[in-house]
JSON list of C-alpha atoms and ligand atoms in Angstrom, two decimals:
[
{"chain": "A", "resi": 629, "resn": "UNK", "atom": "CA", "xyz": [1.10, -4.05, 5.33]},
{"chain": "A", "resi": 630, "resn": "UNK", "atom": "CA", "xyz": [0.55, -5.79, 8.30]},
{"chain": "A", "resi": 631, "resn": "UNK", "atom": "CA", "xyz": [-2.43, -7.81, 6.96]},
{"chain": "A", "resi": 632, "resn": "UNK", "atom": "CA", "xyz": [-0.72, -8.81, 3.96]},
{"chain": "A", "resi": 633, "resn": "UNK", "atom": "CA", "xyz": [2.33, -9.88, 5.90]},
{"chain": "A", "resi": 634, "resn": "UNK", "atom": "CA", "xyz": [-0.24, -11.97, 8.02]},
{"chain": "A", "resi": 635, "resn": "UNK", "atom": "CA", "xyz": [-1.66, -13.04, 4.93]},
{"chain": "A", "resi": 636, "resn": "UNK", "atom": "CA", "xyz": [2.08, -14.20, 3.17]},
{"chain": "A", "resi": 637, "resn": "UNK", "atom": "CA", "xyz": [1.22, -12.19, 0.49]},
{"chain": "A", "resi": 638, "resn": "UNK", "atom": "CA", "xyz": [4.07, -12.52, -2.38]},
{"chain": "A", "resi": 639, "resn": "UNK", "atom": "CA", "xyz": [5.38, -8.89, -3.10]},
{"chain": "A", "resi": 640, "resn": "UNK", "atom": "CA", "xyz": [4.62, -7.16, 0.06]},
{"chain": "A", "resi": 641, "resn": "UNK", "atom": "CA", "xyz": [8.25, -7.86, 1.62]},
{"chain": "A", "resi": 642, "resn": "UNK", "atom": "CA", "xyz": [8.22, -4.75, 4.07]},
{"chain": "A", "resi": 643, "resn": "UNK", "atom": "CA", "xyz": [11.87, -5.30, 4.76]},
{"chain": "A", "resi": 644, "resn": "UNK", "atom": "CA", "xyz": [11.55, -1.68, 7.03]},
{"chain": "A", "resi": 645, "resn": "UNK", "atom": "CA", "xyz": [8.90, -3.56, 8.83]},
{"chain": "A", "resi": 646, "resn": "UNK", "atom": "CA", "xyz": [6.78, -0.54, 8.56]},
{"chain": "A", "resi": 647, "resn": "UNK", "atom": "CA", "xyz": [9.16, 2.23, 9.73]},
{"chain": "A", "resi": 648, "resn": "UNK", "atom": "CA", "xyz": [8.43, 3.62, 5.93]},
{"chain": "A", "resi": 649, "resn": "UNK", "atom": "CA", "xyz": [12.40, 3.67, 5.06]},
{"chain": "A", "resi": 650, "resn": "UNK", "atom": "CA", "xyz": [12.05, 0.53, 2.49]},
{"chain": "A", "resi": 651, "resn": "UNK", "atom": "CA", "xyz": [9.60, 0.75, -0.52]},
{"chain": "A", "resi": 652, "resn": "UNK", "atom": "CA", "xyz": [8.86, -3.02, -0.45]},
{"chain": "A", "resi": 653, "resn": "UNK", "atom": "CA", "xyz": [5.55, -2.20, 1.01]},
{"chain": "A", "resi": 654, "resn": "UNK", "atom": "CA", "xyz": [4.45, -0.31, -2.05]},
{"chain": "A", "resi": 655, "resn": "UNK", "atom": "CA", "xyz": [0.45, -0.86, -3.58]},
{"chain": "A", "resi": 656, "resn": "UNK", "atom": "CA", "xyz": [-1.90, 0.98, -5.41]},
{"chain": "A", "resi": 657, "resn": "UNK", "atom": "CA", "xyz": [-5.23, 1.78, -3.65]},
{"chain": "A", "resi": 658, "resn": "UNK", "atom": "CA", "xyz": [-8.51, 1.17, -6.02]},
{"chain": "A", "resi": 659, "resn": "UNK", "atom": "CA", "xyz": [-9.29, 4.23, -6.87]},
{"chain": "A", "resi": 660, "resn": "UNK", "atom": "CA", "xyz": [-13.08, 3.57, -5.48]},
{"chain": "A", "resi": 661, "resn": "UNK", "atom": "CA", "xyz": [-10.87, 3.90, -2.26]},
{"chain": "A", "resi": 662, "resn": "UNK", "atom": "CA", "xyz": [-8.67, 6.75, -2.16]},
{"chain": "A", "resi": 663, "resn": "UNK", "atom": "CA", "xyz": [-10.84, 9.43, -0.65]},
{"chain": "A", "resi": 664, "resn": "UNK", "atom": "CA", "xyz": [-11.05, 6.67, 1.74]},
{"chain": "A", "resi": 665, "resn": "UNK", "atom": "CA", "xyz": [-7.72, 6.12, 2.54]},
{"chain": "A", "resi": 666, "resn": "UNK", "atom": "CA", "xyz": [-6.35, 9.56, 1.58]},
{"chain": "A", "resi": 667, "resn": "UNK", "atom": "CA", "xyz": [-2.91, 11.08, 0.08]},
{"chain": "A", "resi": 668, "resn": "UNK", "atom": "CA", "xyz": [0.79, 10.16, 1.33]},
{"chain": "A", "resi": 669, "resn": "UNK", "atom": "CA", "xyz": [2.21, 12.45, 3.94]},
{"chain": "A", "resi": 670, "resn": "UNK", "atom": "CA", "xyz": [5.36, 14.48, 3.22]},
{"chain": "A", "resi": 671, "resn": "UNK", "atom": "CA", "xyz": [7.85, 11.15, 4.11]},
{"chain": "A", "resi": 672, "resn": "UNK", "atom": "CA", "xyz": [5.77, 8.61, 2.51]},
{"chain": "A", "resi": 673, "resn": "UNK", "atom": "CA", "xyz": [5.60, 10.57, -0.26]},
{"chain": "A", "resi": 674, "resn": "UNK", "atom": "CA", "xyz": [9.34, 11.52, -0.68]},
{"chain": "A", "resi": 675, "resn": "UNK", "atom": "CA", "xyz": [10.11, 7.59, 0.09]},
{"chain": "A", "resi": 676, "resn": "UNK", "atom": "CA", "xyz": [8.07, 6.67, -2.90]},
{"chain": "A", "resi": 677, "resn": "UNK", "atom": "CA", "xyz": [10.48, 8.61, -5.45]},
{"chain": "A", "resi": 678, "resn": "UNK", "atom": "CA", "xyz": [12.42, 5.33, -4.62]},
{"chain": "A", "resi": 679, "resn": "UNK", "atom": "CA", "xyz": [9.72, 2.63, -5.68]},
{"chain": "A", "resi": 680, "resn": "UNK", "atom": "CA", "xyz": [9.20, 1.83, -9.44]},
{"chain": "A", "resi": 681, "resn": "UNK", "atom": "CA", "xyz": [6.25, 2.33, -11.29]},
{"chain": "A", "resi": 682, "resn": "UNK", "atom": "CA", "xyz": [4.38, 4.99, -9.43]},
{"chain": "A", "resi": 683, "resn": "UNK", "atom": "CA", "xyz": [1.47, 6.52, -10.14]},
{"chain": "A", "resi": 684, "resn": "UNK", "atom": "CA", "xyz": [-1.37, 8.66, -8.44]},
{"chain": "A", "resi": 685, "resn": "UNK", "atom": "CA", "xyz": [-2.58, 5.49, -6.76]},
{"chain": "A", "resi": 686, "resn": "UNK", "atom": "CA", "xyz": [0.58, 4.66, -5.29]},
{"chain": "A", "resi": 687, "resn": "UNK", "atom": "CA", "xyz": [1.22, 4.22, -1.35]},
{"chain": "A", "resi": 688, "resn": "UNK", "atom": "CA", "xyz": [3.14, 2.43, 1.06]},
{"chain": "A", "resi": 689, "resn": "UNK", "atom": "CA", "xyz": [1.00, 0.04, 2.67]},
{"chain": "A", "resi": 690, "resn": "UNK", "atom": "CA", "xyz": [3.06, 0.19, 6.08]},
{"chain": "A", "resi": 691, "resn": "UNK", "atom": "CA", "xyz": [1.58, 4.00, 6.22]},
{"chain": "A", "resi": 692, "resn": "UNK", "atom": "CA", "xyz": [-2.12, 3.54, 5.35]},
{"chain": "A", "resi": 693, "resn": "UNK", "atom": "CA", "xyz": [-4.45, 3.34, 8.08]},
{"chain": "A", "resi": 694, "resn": "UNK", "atom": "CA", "xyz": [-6.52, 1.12, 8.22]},
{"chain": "A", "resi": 695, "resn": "UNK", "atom": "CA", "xyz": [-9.84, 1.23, 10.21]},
{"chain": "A", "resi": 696, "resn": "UNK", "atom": "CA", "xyz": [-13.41, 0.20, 10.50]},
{"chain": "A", "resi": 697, "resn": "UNK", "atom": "CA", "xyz": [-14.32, 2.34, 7.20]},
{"chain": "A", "resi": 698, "resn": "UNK", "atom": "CA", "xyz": [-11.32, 0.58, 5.22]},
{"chain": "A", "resi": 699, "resn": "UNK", "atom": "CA", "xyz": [-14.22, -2.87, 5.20]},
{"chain": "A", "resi": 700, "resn": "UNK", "atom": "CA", "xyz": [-13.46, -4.37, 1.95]},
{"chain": "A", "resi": 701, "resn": "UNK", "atom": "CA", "xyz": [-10.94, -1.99, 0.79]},
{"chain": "A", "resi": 702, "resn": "UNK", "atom": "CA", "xyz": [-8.83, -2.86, -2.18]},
{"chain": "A", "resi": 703, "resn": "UNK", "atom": "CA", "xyz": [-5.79, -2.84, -2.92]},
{"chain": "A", "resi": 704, "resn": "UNK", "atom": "CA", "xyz": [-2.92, -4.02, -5.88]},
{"chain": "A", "resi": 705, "resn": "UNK", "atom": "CA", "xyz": [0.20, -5.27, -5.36]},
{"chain": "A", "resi": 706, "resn": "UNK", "atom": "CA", "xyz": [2.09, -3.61, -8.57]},
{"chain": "A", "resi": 707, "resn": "UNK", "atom": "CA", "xyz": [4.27, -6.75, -9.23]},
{"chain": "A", "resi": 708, "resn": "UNK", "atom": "CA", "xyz": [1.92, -8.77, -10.29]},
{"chain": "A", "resi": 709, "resn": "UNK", "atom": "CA", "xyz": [-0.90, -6.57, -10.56]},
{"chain": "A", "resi": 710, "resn": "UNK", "atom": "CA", "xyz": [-2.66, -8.97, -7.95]},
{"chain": "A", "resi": 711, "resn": "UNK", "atom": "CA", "xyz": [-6.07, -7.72, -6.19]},
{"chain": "A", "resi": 712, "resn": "UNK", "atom": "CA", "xyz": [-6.07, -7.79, -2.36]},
{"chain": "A", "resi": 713, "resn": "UNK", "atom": "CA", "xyz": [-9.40, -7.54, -0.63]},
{"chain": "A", "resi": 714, "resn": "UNK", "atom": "CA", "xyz": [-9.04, -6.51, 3.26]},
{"chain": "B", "resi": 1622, "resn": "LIG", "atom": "FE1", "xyz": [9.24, -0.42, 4.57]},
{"chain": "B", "resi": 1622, "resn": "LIG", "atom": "FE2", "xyz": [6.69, 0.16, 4.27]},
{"chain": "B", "resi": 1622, "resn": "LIG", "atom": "S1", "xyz": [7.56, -1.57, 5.17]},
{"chain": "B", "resi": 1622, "resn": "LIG", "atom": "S2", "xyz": [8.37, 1.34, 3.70]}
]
């Protein structure tokens, strides 16, 4: 979340500014990268009943970790369906 705020990335709004009580963080991990980044946690998970168009690759970016073994890891924004490389 933070990188594609940085990054003025259109459909990342994190309105919550990462406190994971928004939605308008909300991506889908490549599935190359979900072992990777691994599943929701309880919250995140209950939050995203509220986003639209979920699906098993769904997260909120504002709860993903991201560290050295996230290099290149990608990520869609579902509005547009646009590819973000970090
Ligand atoms: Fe609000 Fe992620 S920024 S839930």
């Amino acid at each position: 979340m933070e990188a594609a705020l940085r990054a003025n990335v259109r459909g990342i709004d994190a309105k919550c500014r990462g406190n994971c009580a928004c939605v308008t963080c909300h991506v889908y991990i490549d599935p190359d990268w979900q072992t990777v980044v691994g599943p929701p946690a309880a919250l995140e998970e209950s939050m995203l009943d509220f986003a639209e168009d979920v699906d098993n690759r769904s997260r909120l970016s504002c709860q993903v970790l991201v560290d050295r073994f996230c290099h290149g890891l990608i990520v869609h924004v579902p509005a547009e369906q646009r590819v973000l490389g970090l």
